[in-house]
GROMACS .gro file of C-alpha atoms in nm:
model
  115
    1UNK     CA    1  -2.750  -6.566   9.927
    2UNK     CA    2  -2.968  -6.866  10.058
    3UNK     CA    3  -2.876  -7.075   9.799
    4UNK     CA    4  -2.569  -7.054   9.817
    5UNK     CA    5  -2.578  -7.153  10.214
    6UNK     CA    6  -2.747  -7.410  10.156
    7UNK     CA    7  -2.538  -7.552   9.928
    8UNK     CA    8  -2.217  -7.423  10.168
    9UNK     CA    9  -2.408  -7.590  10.438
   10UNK     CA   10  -2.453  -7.958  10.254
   11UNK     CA   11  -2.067  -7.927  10.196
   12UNK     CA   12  -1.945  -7.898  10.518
   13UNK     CA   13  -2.194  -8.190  10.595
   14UNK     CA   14  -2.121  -8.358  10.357
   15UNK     CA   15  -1.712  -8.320  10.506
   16UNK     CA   16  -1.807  -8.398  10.853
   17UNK     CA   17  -2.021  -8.771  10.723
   18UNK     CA   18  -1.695  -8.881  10.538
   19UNK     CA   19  -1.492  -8.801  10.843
   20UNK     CA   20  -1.742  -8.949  11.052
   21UNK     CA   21  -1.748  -9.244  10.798
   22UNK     CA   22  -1.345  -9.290  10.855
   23UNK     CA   23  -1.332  -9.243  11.234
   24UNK     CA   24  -1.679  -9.293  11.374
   25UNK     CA   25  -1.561  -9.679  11.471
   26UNK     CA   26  -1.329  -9.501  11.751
   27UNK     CA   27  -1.556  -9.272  11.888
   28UNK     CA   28  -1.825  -9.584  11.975
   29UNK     CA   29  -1.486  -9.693  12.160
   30UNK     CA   30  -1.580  -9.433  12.408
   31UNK     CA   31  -1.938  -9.390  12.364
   32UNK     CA   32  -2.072  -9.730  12.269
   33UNK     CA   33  -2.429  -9.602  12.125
   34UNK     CA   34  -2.312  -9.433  11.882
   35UNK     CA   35  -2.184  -9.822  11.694
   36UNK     CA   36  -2.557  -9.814  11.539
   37UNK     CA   37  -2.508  -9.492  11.351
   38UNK     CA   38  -2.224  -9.582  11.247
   39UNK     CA   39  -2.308  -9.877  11.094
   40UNK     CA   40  -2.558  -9.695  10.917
   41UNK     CA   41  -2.307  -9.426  10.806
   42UNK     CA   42  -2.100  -9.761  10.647
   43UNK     CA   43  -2.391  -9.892  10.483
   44UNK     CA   44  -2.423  -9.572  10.301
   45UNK     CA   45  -2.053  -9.523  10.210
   46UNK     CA   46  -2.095  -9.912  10.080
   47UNK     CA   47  -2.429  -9.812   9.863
   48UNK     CA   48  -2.239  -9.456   9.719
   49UNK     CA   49  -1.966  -9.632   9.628
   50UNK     CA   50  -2.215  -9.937   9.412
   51UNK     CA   51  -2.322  -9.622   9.223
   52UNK     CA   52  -2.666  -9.525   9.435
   53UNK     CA   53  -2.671  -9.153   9.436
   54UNK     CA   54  -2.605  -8.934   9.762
   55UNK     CA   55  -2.843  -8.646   9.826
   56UNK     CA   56  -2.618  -8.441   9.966
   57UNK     CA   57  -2.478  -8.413   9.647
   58UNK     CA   58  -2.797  -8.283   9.509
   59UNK     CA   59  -2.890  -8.080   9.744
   60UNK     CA   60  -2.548  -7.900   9.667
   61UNK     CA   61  -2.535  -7.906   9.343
   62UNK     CA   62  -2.916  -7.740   9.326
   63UNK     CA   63  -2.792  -7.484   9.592
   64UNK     CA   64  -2.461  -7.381   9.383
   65UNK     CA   65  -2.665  -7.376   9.081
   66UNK     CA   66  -2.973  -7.124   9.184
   67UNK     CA   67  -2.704  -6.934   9.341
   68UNK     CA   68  -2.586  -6.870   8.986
   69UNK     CA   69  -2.252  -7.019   9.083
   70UNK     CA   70  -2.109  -7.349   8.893
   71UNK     CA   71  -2.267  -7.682   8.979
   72UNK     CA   72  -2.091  -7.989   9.113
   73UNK     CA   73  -1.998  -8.232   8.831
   74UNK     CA   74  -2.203  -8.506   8.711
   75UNK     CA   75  -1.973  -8.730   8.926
   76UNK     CA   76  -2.021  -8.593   9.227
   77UNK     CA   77  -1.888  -8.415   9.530
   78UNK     CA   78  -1.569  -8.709   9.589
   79UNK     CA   79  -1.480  -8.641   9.278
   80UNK     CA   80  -1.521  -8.243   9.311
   81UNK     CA   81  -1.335  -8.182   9.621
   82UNK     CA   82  -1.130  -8.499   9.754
   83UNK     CA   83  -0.997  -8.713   9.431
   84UNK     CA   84  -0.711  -8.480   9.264
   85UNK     CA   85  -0.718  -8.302   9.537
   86UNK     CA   86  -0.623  -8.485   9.880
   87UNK     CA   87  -0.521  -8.818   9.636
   88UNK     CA   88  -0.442  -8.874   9.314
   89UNK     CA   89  -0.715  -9.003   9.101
   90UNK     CA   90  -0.547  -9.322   8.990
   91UNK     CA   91  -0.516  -9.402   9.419
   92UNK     CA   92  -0.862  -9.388   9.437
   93UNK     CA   93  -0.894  -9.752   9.521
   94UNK     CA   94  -0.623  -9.759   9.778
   95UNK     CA   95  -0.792  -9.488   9.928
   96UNK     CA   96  -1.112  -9.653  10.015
   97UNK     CA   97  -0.897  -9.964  10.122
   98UNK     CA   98  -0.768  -9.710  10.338
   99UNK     CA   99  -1.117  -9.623  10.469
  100UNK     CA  100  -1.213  -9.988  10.452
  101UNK     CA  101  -0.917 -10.126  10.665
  102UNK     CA  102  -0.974  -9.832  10.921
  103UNK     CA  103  -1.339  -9.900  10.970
  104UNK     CA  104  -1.215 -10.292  11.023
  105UNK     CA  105  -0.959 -10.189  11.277
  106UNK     CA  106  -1.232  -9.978  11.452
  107UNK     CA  107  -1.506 -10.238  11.487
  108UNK     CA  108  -1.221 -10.481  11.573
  109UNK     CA  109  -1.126 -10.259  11.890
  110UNK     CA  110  -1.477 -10.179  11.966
  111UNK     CA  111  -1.548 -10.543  12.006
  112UNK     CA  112  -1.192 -10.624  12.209
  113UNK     CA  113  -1.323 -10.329  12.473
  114UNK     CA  114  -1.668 -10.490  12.494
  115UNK     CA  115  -1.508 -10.800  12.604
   0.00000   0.00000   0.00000
């Protein structure tokens, strides 16, 4: 049972840092501390997506797996629960352009209400 809510829990996180990842920009619109999180929260996105390994993933995966359930793929939790899922697989570029221009557009607006 506590394996398997701690893997349960490292999903949802895992959820709520690639929504953060997408729409964090806009929130440091209204609460301008927050830029230097997300900034880190990019710079991770950037490194997962060169292939450096997230340990949410693990952590996860290691739950799900002494829980006796099925373990998260060997390519990871995008690929588990988002690609083929909320895209198609062969979009998966145009998706993180997607992510990409929205982050742009964020810090874009962030530094327009600065000004």
């Amino acid at each position: 049972m506590m394996y398997r809510l701690v893997a349960d829990i490292a999903m949802v996180v895992h959820f709520a840092f690639l929504a953060y990842l997408a729409v964090g920009g806009f929130l440091a619109w209204r609460w301008r501390r927050t830029i230097g999180l997300h900034l880190a929260v990019v710079a991770w996105g950037v490194l997962s997506v060169a292939g450096v390994d997230c340990p949410l993933t693990h952590v996860e995966d290691w739950g799900r797996r002494n829980a006796g359930q099925v373990g998260l793929p060997p390519s990871g939790f995008i690929d588990h629960y988002i690609e083929g899922v909320i895209y198609p697989e062969e979009h998966t570029n145009l998706a993180r352009l997607g992510v990409a221009v929205l982050v742009l557009f964020s810090y874009v607006g962030y530094v327009l209400r600065r000004q």
